[in-house]
Amino acid sequence: MRHVHHFIAGKHVSGSDPRTGDIFDPGTGQVQAQVCMGTPAELDQAVKAALAAQPEWAETNPQRRARVMFRFKELLEANMDELAVLLSSEHGKVIADSKGDIQRGLEVIEFACGIPHLLKGEYSQGAGPGIDIYAMRQPLGVVAGITPFNFPAMIPMWMFGIALACGNAFILKPSEKDPSVPVRLAELMLEAGAPEGILNVVQGDKAVVDAILTHDDIRAVSFVGSSDIAHYVYSTGTANAKRVQAMGGAKNHGIILPDADMDQVVADIAGAAFGSAGERCMALPVAVPVGAETADIFVERMRAEIDKLNIGVATDPDAHFGPVVTSAHRQRIENYIDMGVKEGAELVVDGRGATLQGHEDGFFIGPSMFDRVTPDMQSYKDEIFGPVLQVVRADSLEEAARLPSEHQYGNGVALFTRNGLAAREFATKVNVGMVGINVPIPVPVAYHTFGGWKRSAFGDINQHGVEGIRFYTKTKTVTQRWPSGDVQDQSFVIPTMG
Ligand code: NAD
């Protein structure tokens, strides 16, 4: 049986805890490998390696660090096929989708290649008599990231891509469900020229997370995962005086106005609701048609579209989506479908109990669609994180817009319309962090920033883009005067530049 180890100071380390976790192949339902479960001892070993390597890395000029990032980008491109197969084998998403996962991370690395420009500070000449002021951005030191199963390449790269370019050393605690790609990324970063100890991977679960949150030498923690854990990480990390950004769950709405291009809407929402089996924080699991006629047309057209969807193993080029990550997760999704039925929503398409011939033990579930879902239903309030589309009917744009604005989550939202004024007003007023206008999955590109509102993110600084640079650096401001030789009078009041 294959074993996935920690990666500390450039070496695979098996660790002291005999505990291991199962890594499944979601397509067959079989255990394909075991992952080590880390302890505070391995975490401390990684922190020590990071502390030893970081000062010299921080002193390496940013252009040289950018060259390492550039070589890493080239290695990602050269290894794209191998990485995508490995990713799909543990996650279950189709190969093309895994390539998208890697590509979106790679784009953050491309952004990080501009680090010499991004780290340029501020300067004020002659702020007072003979006084100049300059501000610089310095790395924090050792920082850590804790990542979810659903984007095992992109989300680690959101974090370490920026952190390393800024001159920090990084400790990654990936999801225990698909930990192999994160280790390959760390190997490739070493091959690209990052010194040993600059990017470490410590495998495990809550025990390692808690050790990260309480370790005195870790300055900042970035987390992405479900909201209750995000809140726990945020409150524990900040109580231990760390800078924390913690992204949580989501329930994104797609509002359809009567003037929208219905062909495009149906194609877009099918991809956004069911792609990657709905296991995306920017999936679109709630459709809100405005007006009874729009709703009737949408539900009929979507039912026909769903009929054309193929589920399949990740390597099947004709599959629209693959299995979900574990059998426990499939059970959770099916429980939510049961709940929706009990709550009185109309189950138009039922994906429960779907199997794939020859892969009967795989964690497959078919696409489902509910109509006439109402905001008081628990199955609407919670994140399901599966291939389940819920249709909530609304009578006006105002009523429709209140749904995402008042929902506990505020990650993404989309509006489908041809009306520019309505779209502009909606984008300005909606209480959600990322908005798509005729764009179903509005994940911002790497040089913008990613972050939701409300229970979709705790902390104030977004992922990547200029906010990523802010998150992984601290500002130092120098006020300087070069003495002329004349002794200045004593002053007992606060200096002013007047
Ligand atoms: P998860 O919260 O179960 O796990 C995330 C990380 O937290 C993992 O590394 C896991 O090992 C760790 N963890 C799990 N339980 C813990 C505990 N009790 N204490 C401390 N750490 C713990 O999330 P997941 O199932 O891996 O990922 C899916 C979730 O992530 C969904 O809710 C999805 O919406 C969310 N997500 C959010 C974003 C975003 O940017 N907002 C992006 C991707 C995924």
Coordinates of C-alpha atoms and ligand atoms in Angstrom, one line a residue:
M1 CA 0.0 0.0 0.0
R2 CA 1.3 3.4 -0.9
H3 CA 2.1 5.8 2.0
V4 CA 1.9 9.6 1.8
H5 CA 4.3 11.2 4.2
H6 CA 5.1 14.6 5.5
F7 CA 7.6 16.7 3.6
I8 CA 9.9 18.6 5.9
A9 CA 13.2 20.3 5.1
G10 CA 13.1 18.9 1.6
K11 CA 12.6 15.3 2.7
H12 CA 9.8 12.7 3.1
V13 CA 9.3 12.1 6.8
S14 CA 7.1 9.3 8.1
G15 CA 6.6 10.8 11.6
S16 CA 6.1 9.3 15.1
D17 CA 2.4 8.7 15.2
P18 CA 1.3 5.2 14.1
R19 CA -2.1 6.6 13.2
T20 CA -2.8 6.8 9.5
G21 CA -5.8 7.9 7.4
D22 CA -7.4 6.1 4.4
I23 CA -7.1 7.7 1.0
F24 CA -9.9 6.4 -1.2
D25 CA -10.2 6.1 -5.0
P26 CA -13.7 7.6 -5.2
G27 CA -14.3 5.9 -8.5
T28 CA -13.9 2.4 -7.1
G29 CA -14.6 3.1 -3.5
Q30 CA -11.4 1.3 -2.5
V31 CA -8.7 2.5 -0.2
Q32 CA -5.7 3.2 -2.5
A33 CA -3.2 4.7 0.0
Q34 CA -2.6 5.7 3.6
V35 CA -1.6 9.2 4.8
C36 CA 0.5 9.8 8.0
M37 CA -1.2 11.6 10.7
G38 CA 1.0 14.3 12.2
T39 CA 1.5 15.3 15.8
P40 CA 2.7 18.5 17.4
A41 CA 6.2 17.0 17.2
E42 CA 6.2 16.9 13.4
L43 CA 4.7 20.3 13.3
D44 CA 7.5 21.6 15.5
Q45 CA 10.1 19.9 13.3
A46 CA 8.7 21.7 10.3
V47 CA 8.6 25.0 12.1
K48 CA 12.3 24.6 13.1
A49 CA 13.2 23.8 9.5
A50 CA 11.3 26.8 8.3
L51 CA 12.9 29.1 10.9
A52 CA 16.3 28.0 9.9
A53 CA 15.7 28.6 6.2
Q54 CA 13.6 31.7 6.2
P55 CA 16.1 34.6 7.0
E56 CA 18.3 33.8 4.0
W57 CA 15.3 33.4 1.8
A58 CA 14.0 36.8 2.9
E59 CA 17.4 38.4 2.1
T60 CA 17.4 36.8 -1.3
N61 CA 16.4 39.7 -3.6
P62 CA 12.8 39.6 -4.9
Q63 CA 13.9 39.2 -8.5
R64 CA 15.7 35.9 -7.6
R65 CA 12.7 34.7 -5.6
A66 CA 10.6 35.5 -8.7
R67 CA 12.9 33.4 -10.8
V68 CA 12.2 30.4 -8.5
M69 CA 8.5 31.1 -8.9
F70 CA 8.9 31.2 -12.7
R71 CA 10.8 27.9 -12.8
F72 CA 8.0 26.4 -10.6
K73 CA 5.4 27.6 -13.1
E74 CA 7.3 25.9 -15.9
L75 CA 7.5 22.7 -13.9
L76 CA 3.8 22.8 -13.2
E77 CA 3.2 23.1 -16.9
A78 CA 5.6 20.3 -17.7
N79 CA 4.0 18.0 -15.1
M80 CA 0.4 19.1 -15.7
D81 CA -0.9 15.7 -17.0
E82 CA 0.7 13.6 -14.2
L83 CA -0.5 16.1 -11.5
A84 CA -4.1 16.0 -12.9
V85 CA -4.3 12.2 -12.9
L86 CA -3.0 12.1 -9.4
L87 CA -5.5 14.8 -8.3
S88 CA -8.4 13.1 -9.9
S89 CA -7.5 9.7 -8.5
E90 CA -7.9 11.0 -4.9
H91 CA -10.6 13.7 -5.4
G92 CA -12.8 12.1 -8.1
K93 CA -13.3 15.1 -10.3
V94 CA -12.8 14.6 -14.1
I95 CA -9.3 15.1 -15.5
A96 CA -10.2 18.4 -17.4
D97 CA -11.5 19.8 -14.1
S98 CA -8.3 18.8 -12.3
K99 CA -6.3 20.6 -14.9
G100 CA -8.5 23.7 -14.2
D101 CA -7.7 23.3 -10.5
I102 CA -4.0 23.3 -11.2
Q103 CA -4.2 26.1 -13.8
R104 CA -6.0 28.5 -11.4
G105 CA -3.2 27.9 -8.9
L106 CA -0.6 28.3 -11.6
E107 CA -2.1 31.7 -12.4
V108 CA -1.4 32.8 -8.8
I109 CA 2.2 31.7 -9.3
E110 CA 2.3 33.9 -12.5
F111 CA 1.1 36.8 -10.4
A112 CA 3.7 36.1 -7.8
C113 CA 6.4 36.3 -10.5
G114 CA 5.8 40.1 -10.4
I115 CA 6.9 40.2 -6.7
P116 CA 9.7 42.8 -7.3
H117 CA 7.1 45.3 -8.4
L118 CA 4.4 44.2 -5.9
L119 CA 6.8 44.7 -2.9
K120 CA 7.8 48.2 -3.9
G121 CA 7.2 50.5 -0.9
E122 CA 6.1 54.1 -0.5
Y123 CA 8.4 57.2 -0.2
S124 CA 7.7 60.8 0.8
Q125 CA 10.5 63.2 0.1
G126 CA 10.7 66.2 2.4
A127 CA 7.9 65.3 4.7
G128 CA 9.4 67.8 7.2
P129 CA 12.5 69.9 7.4
G130 CA 15.2 67.6 6.0
I131 CA 13.0 64.6 6.7
D132 CA 12.1 61.8 4.3
I133 CA 9.8 58.9 5.1
Y134 CA 9.8 55.5 3.4
A135 CA 7.6 52.4 4.1
M136 CA 8.6 48.9 3.2
R137 CA 6.9 45.5 3.3
Q138 CA 8.7 42.8 5.1
P139 CA 7.8 39.1 5.3
L140 CA 6.2 37.8 8.5
G141 CA 8.6 34.8 9.0
V142 CA 7.0 31.4 9.3
V143 CA 3.4 31.2 8.2
A144 CA 0.9 28.3 7.7
G145 CA -2.0 27.2 5.5
I146 CA -4.8 24.7 6.2
T147 CA -6.7 23.6 3.1
P148 CA -9.8 21.7 2.1
F149 CA -10.2 18.6 -0.1
N150 CA -12.0 20.3 -3.0
F151 CA -9.1 22.2 -4.6
P152 CA -6.0 20.4 -3.5
A153 CA -3.8 22.3 -6.0
M154 CA -5.3 25.7 -6.4
I155 CA -5.9 26.6 -2.8
P156 CA -2.4 25.7 -1.5
M157 CA -1.0 27.7 -4.4
W158 CA -3.3 30.7 -3.5
M159 CA -1.4 30.7 -0.2
F160 CA 2.2 29.5 -0.6
G161 CA 2.6 31.2 -4.0
I162 CA 2.2 34.6 -2.5
A163 CA 3.7 33.8 0.9
L164 CA 7.0 32.4 -0.5
A165 CA 7.4 35.2 -3.1
C166 CA 7.1 37.7 -0.2
G167 CA 10.0 36.0 1.6
N168 CA 8.2 33.8 4.1
A169 CA 8.7 30.1 4.9
F170 CA 5.4 28.1 4.7
I171 CA 3.9 25.1 6.4
L172 CA 1.0 23.5 4.6
K173 CA -1.5 21.2 6.3
P174 CA -3.5 19.8 3.4
S175 CA -6.8 17.9 3.5
E176 CA -6.2 14.3 4.7
K177 CA -8.6 13.2 1.9
D178 CA -6.4 14.1 -1.1
P179 CA -2.9 14.9 0.3
S180 CA -0.7 13.6 -2.6
V181 CA -0.7 16.6 -4.9
P182 CA 0.3 19.0 -2.2
V183 CA 3.4 16.9 -1.6
R184 CA 4.2 16.8 -5.3
L185 CA 3.9 20.7 -5.4
A186 CA 6.4 20.9 -2.5
E187 CA 8.8 18.5 -4.4
L188 CA 8.5 20.7 -7.5
M189 CA 9.1 23.9 -5.6
L190 CA 12.3 22.3 -4.3
E191 CA 13.3 21.3 -7.8
A192 CA 12.5 24.9 -8.9
G193 CA 15.2 26.2 -6.5
A194 CA 13.4 27.0 -3.3
P195 CA 15.7 26.1 -0.4
E196 CA 15.0 23.1 1.8
G197 CA 12.6 24.1 4.7
I198 CA 10.9 27.0 2.8
L199 CA 7.9 24.9 1.8
N200 CA 7.0 22.1 4.2
V201 CA 3.9 19.8 4.3
V202 CA 2.7 18.3 7.6
Q203 CA -0.2 15.8 7.1
G204 CA -2.9 15.3 9.6
D205 CA -6.2 16.4 11.1
K206 CA -7.3 18.5 14.1
A207 CA -4.2 17.6 16.2
V208 CA -1.9 19.3 13.6
V209 CA -4.4 22.2 13.1
D210 CA -4.4 22.9 16.9
A211 CA -0.6 22.7 17.0
I212 CA -0.4 25.3 14.2
L213 CA -2.9 27.6 16.0
T214 CA -0.9 27.6 19.2
H215 CA 2.7 27.5 18.0
D216 CA 4.5 30.6 19.1
D217 CA 6.7 30.8 16.0
I218 CA 3.9 30.8 13.4
R219 CA 2.9 34.3 12.6
A220 CA -0.1 33.9 10.3
V221 CA -2.6 31.2 9.4
S222 CA -4.6 31.0 6.2
F223 CA -7.5 28.6 6.3
V224 CA -10.1 27.5 3.7
G225 CA -12.8 24.9 4.6
S226 CA -16.2 24.7 6.1
S227 CA -17.6 27.6 8.2
D228 CA -17.7 26.1 11.7
I229 CA -14.0 25.1 11.4
A230 CA -13.2 28.4 9.8
H231 CA -14.7 30.2 12.7
Y232 CA -12.8 28.0 15.2
V233 CA -9.5 28.6 13.3
Y234 CA -10.1 32.3 13.3
S235 CA -11.0 32.7 16.9
T236 CA -8.3 30.3 18.2
G237 CA -5.6 31.7 15.9
T238 CA -6.4 35.4 16.8
A239 CA -6.6 34.5 20.5
N240 CA -3.0 33.3 20.1
A241 CA -2.0 36.6 18.5
K242 CA -1.8 35.4 14.9
R243 CA -2.9 37.1 11.8
V244 CA -5.7 34.9 10.4
Q245 CA -7.8 34.7 7.3
A246 CA -10.4 31.9 7.3
M247 CA -12.6 31.3 4.3
G248 CA -15.7 29.2 5.0
G249 CA -18.7 27.6 3.2
A250 CA -21.1 28.9 0.7
K251 CA -24.6 28.8 -0.8
N252 CA -24.5 30.8 -4.0
H253 CA -27.6 32.0 -5.8
G254 CA -28.1 32.5 -9.6
I255 CA -30.9 35.0 -10.2
I256 CA -32.6 34.8 -13.6
L257 CA -34.5 37.8 -14.9
P258 CA -37.2 37.2 -17.6
D259 CA -35.0 39.0 -20.2
A260 CA -32.1 36.7 -19.8
D261 CA -30.8 34.5 -22.6
M262 CA -32.4 31.2 -21.4
D263 CA -30.2 28.9 -23.6
Q264 CA -27.1 30.4 -22.0
V265 CA -28.6 30.4 -18.5
V266 CA -29.5 26.7 -18.7
A267 CA -26.0 25.8 -20.0
D268 CA -24.3 28.0 -17.4
I269 CA -26.3 26.8 -14.4
A270 CA -26.0 23.1 -15.4
G271 CA -22.2 23.5 -15.4
A272 CA -22.1 25.6 -12.2
A273 CA -24.5 23.5 -10.2
F274 CA -23.3 20.0 -11.2
G275 CA -19.7 20.5 -12.3
S276 CA -17.2 18.8 -9.9
A277 CA -20.3 17.1 -8.4
G278 CA -21.2 20.4 -6.8
E279 CA -18.1 20.2 -4.6
R280 CA -17.0 23.8 -5.2
C281 CA -17.4 26.8 -2.9
M282 CA -18.3 28.8 -6.0
A283 CA -20.8 26.3 -7.3
L284 CA -24.3 27.7 -8.1
P285 CA -26.7 25.4 -6.2
V286 CA -29.6 27.8 -5.9
A287 CA -31.5 29.1 -9.0
V288 CA -33.9 32.0 -8.5
P289 CA -36.1 32.6 -11.6
V290 CA -38.1 35.8 -11.4
G291 CA -41.7 35.4 -12.4
A292 CA -43.8 32.3 -12.8
E293 CA -43.3 32.0 -16.6
T294 CA -39.5 32.3 -16.3
A295 CA -39.6 29.7 -13.5
D296 CA -41.7 27.2 -15.5
I297 CA -39.5 27.6 -18.6
F298 CA -36.3 27.3 -16.6
V299 CA -37.4 24.1 -14.7
E300 CA -38.5 22.4 -17.9
R301 CA -35.4 23.3 -19.8
M302 CA -33.1 22.3 -16.9
R303 CA -34.9 19.0 -16.5
A304 CA -34.1 18.2 -20.1
E305 CA -30.5 19.4 -19.7
I306 CA -30.0 17.2 -16.6
D307 CA -31.2 14.2 -18.7
K308 CA -28.2 14.7 -20.9
L309 CA -25.6 14.7 -18.1
N310 CA -23.3 11.7 -17.8
I311 CA -21.7 10.7 -14.5
G312 CA -18.5 8.7 -14.9
V313 CA -15.0 8.0 -13.6
A314 CA -12.5 10.8 -13.7
T315 CA -10.7 9.4 -16.7
D316 CA -13.9 9.1 -18.8
P317 CA -13.7 12.0 -21.4
D318 CA -17.5 11.9 -21.8
A319 CA -18.3 12.3 -18.1
H320 CA -19.6 15.7 -17.0
F321 CA -18.8 15.0 -13.4
G322 CA -17.4 12.2 -11.3
P323 CA -18.0 10.7 -7.9
V324 CA -18.0 12.7 -4.7
V325 CA -15.1 12.4 -2.4
T326 CA -16.2 9.8 0.2
S327 CA -19.1 7.6 0.9
A328 CA -19.8 9.6 4.1
H329 CA -20.1 12.7 2.0
R330 CA -22.5 11.0 -0.4
Q331 CA -24.6 9.9 2.5
R332 CA -24.7 13.5 3.8
I333 CA -25.9 14.7 0.4
E334 CA -28.6 12.0 0.2
N335 CA -29.7 13.0 3.7
Y336 CA -30.2 16.5 2.5
I337 CA -32.3 15.3 -0.4
D338 CA -34.4 13.3 2.1
M339 CA -34.7 16.4 4.2
G340 CA -35.8 18.6 1.2
V341 CA -38.6 16.0 0.4
K342 CA -39.8 16.0 4.0
E343 CA -39.8 19.8 4.1
G344 CA -42.2 19.9 1.1
A345 CA -39.9 20.9 -1.8
E346 CA -40.8 19.3 -5.1
L347 CA -38.1 16.8 -6.2
V348 CA -38.1 17.1 -10.0
V349 CA -35.0 15.0 -10.6
D350 CA -33.8 12.4 -8.0
G351 CA -30.1 11.5 -8.1
R352 CA -30.2 9.2 -5.1
G353 CA -29.0 5.7 -5.5
A354 CA -27.3 6.2 -8.8
T355 CA -24.7 3.7 -9.7
L356 CA -22.2 3.3 -12.5
Q357 CA -22.0 0.0 -14.2
G358 CA -18.6 -1.7 -13.4
H359 CA -18.1 0.8 -10.6
E360 CA -20.9 -0.1 -8.2
D361 CA -18.8 0.6 -5.1
G362 CA -17.8 4.1 -6.3
F363 CA -19.1 7.1 -4.5
F364 CA -21.5 8.2 -7.3
I365 CA -24.6 10.2 -7.0
G366 CA -26.7 11.5 -9.8
P367 CA -27.8 15.1 -10.4
S368 CA -30.9 16.2 -8.4
M369 CA -33.2 19.2 -8.8
F370 CA -35.8 20.6 -6.4
D371 CA -38.5 23.1 -7.4
R372 CA -40.5 25.3 -5.0
V373 CA -37.9 25.4 -2.3
T374 CA -38.6 28.1 0.3
P375 CA -36.1 30.2 2.4
D376 CA -37.4 28.7 5.7
M377 CA -36.3 25.2 4.7
Q378 CA -33.2 23.9 6.5
S379 CA -32.1 22.2 3.3
Y380 CA -32.0 25.7 1.7
K381 CA -30.2 27.3 4.7
D382 CA -27.4 24.7 4.8
E383 CA -24.6 24.1 2.4
I384 CA -25.1 20.7 0.7
F385 CA -21.9 20.6 -1.3
G386 CA -23.2 18.1 -3.8
P387 CA -24.9 17.9 -7.3
V388 CA -28.2 19.3 -6.0
L389 CA -29.9 22.3 -7.6
Q390 CA -32.6 24.0 -5.6
V391 CA -35.0 26.3 -7.4
V392 CA -36.5 29.1 -5.3
R393 CA -39.2 31.1 -7.2
A394 CA -39.4 34.9 -6.7
D395 CA -41.9 37.5 -8.0
S396 CA -39.5 40.4 -8.4
L397 CA -35.8 41.2 -8.6
E398 CA -36.1 42.9 -5.1
E399 CA -37.5 39.7 -3.6
A400 CA -34.9 37.6 -5.4
A401 CA -32.0 39.8 -4.4
R402 CA -33.0 39.6 -0.7
L403 CA -32.3 35.9 -0.7
P404 CA -28.5 35.9 -1.2
S405 CA -28.3 39.2 0.8
E406 CA -30.0 37.7 3.8
H407 CA -28.5 34.2 3.6
Q408 CA -26.0 33.2 6.3
Y409 CA -23.3 32.7 3.5
G410 CA -22.1 35.4 1.2
N411 CA -19.5 33.9 -1.1
G412 CA -20.7 34.3 -4.6
V413 CA -23.9 35.3 -6.5
A414 CA -24.8 35.6 -10.2
L415 CA -27.4 37.6 -12.0
F416 CA -28.5 36.7 -15.6
T417 CA -30.1 39.6 -17.5
R418 CA -29.7 41.9 -20.5
N419 CA -30.6 44.9 -18.4
G420 CA -27.4 46.9 -17.6
L421 CA -29.0 49.2 -15.1
A422 CA -30.6 46.4 -13.1
A423 CA -27.3 44.6 -13.1
R424 CA -25.3 47.6 -12.0
E425 CA -27.7 48.3 -9.1
F426 CA -27.7 44.7 -8.1
A427 CA -23.9 44.4 -8.1
T428 CA -23.7 47.5 -5.9
K429 CA -26.3 46.6 -3.3
V430 CA -26.1 42.8 -2.9
N431 CA -24.7 41.7 0.4
V432 CA -22.2 39.1 -1.1
G433 CA -18.5 39.2 -1.7
M434 CA -18.1 38.1 -5.3
V435 CA -20.7 38.9 -8.0
G436 CA -21.1 37.5 -11.5
I437 CA -23.2 39.4 -14.2
N438 CA -24.0 36.7 -16.8
V439 CA -21.0 34.8 -15.3
P440 CA -22.1 31.8 -13.3
I441 CA -18.9 31.2 -11.4
P442 CA -17.3 34.6 -10.7
V443 CA -14.0 33.4 -9.3
P444 CA -11.8 36.5 -9.6
V445 CA -8.5 36.1 -11.5
A446 CA -5.2 35.9 -9.6
Y447 CA -4.4 39.7 -9.7
H448 CA -7.8 40.5 -8.1
T449 CA -8.7 39.1 -4.7
F450 CA -10.9 36.2 -3.6
G451 CA -13.1 36.4 -0.6
G452 CA -16.7 36.1 0.5
W453 CA -18.7 37.9 3.1
K454 CA -20.7 36.9 6.3
R455 CA -20.1 33.3 7.3
S456 CA -18.1 32.6 4.1
A457 CA -15.0 34.4 5.5
F458 CA -13.7 35.4 8.9
G459 CA -11.0 38.0 8.9
D460 CA -10.6 41.1 6.8
I461 CA -8.0 40.3 4.2
N462 CA -8.8 38.4 1.0
Q463 CA -6.8 35.6 -0.7
H464 CA -4.2 36.5 -3.5
G465 CA -4.0 39.7 -5.5
V466 CA -2.7 42.8 -3.6
E467 CA -4.5 41.7 -0.5
G468 CA -2.5 38.5 -0.5
I469 CA 0.7 40.6 -0.5
R470 CA -0.7 42.5 2.5
F471 CA -1.6 39.4 4.3
Y472 CA 1.9 37.9 4.1
T473 CA 3.8 41.0 4.8
K474 CA 4.0 43.7 7.5
T475 CA 4.7 47.3 6.9
K476 CA 7.7 49.1 8.4
T477 CA 7.8 52.9 8.1
V478 CA 11.1 54.7 8.5
T479 CA 11.3 58.5 9.3
Q480 CA 14.8 59.7 8.6
R481 CA 16.8 62.9 8.9
W482 CA 20.5 63.3 8.2
P483 CA 21.9 65.7 10.8
S484 CA 23.4 68.9 9.5
G485 CA 25.5 69.4 12.6
D486 CA 23.3 72.1 14.1
V487 CA 22.0 71.0 17.4
Q488 CA 18.2 71.2 17.5
D489 CA 16.3 72.6 20.5
Q490 CA 14.8 70.1 23.0
S491 CA 11.2 69.4 22.5
F492 CA 8.7 67.8 24.9
V493 CA 5.7 67.8 22.6
I494 CA 4.8 65.3 20.0
P495 CA 6.8 66.1 16.8
T496 CA 4.8 67.6 14.0
M497 CA 5.9 68.4 10.5
G498 CA 4.3 71.9 10.5
Ligands
NAD1 P1 -13.3 20.9 6.2 O1 -13.7 22.1 7.0 O2 -13.9 19.6 6.7 O3 -11.7 20.8 6.3 C1 -10.9 21.8 5.9 C2 -9.6 21.6 6.7 O4 -9.8 21.7 8.1 C3 -8.9 20.3 6.4 O5 -7.5 20.5 6.3 C4 -9.2 19.5 7.6 O6 -8.2 18.5 7.9 C5 -9.3 20.5 8.7 N1 -10.3 20.1 9.8 C6 -11.4 19.3 9.7 N2 -12.0 19.2 10.8 C7 -11.3 20.0 11.7 C8 -11.5 20.3 13.1 N3 -12.5 19.8 13.8 N4 -10.6 21.1 13.7 C9 -9.6 21.6 13.0 N5 -9.3 21.3 11.7 C10 -10.2 20.5 11.1 O7 -13.7 21.2 4.7 P2 -13.6 20.2 3.5 O8 -14.7 19.3 3.6 O9 -12.3 19.7 3.3 O10 -13.9 21.3 2.3 C11 -15.2 21.7 1.9 C12 -15.6 23.0 2.5 O11 -14.7 24.0 2.2 C13 -16.9 23.5 2.0 O12 -17.6 24.0 3.1 C14 -16.6 24.6 1.0 O13 -17.5 25.5 0.8 C15 -15.4 25.1 1.7 N6 -14.5 25.9 0.8 C16 -14.5 27.2 0.9 C17 -13.8 28.0 0.0 C18 -13.8 29.5 0.1 O14 -12.9 30.1 -0.5 N7 -14.7 30.1 0.7 C19 -13.0 27.3 -1.0 C20 -13.1 25.9 -1.1 C21 -13.8 25.2 -0.2

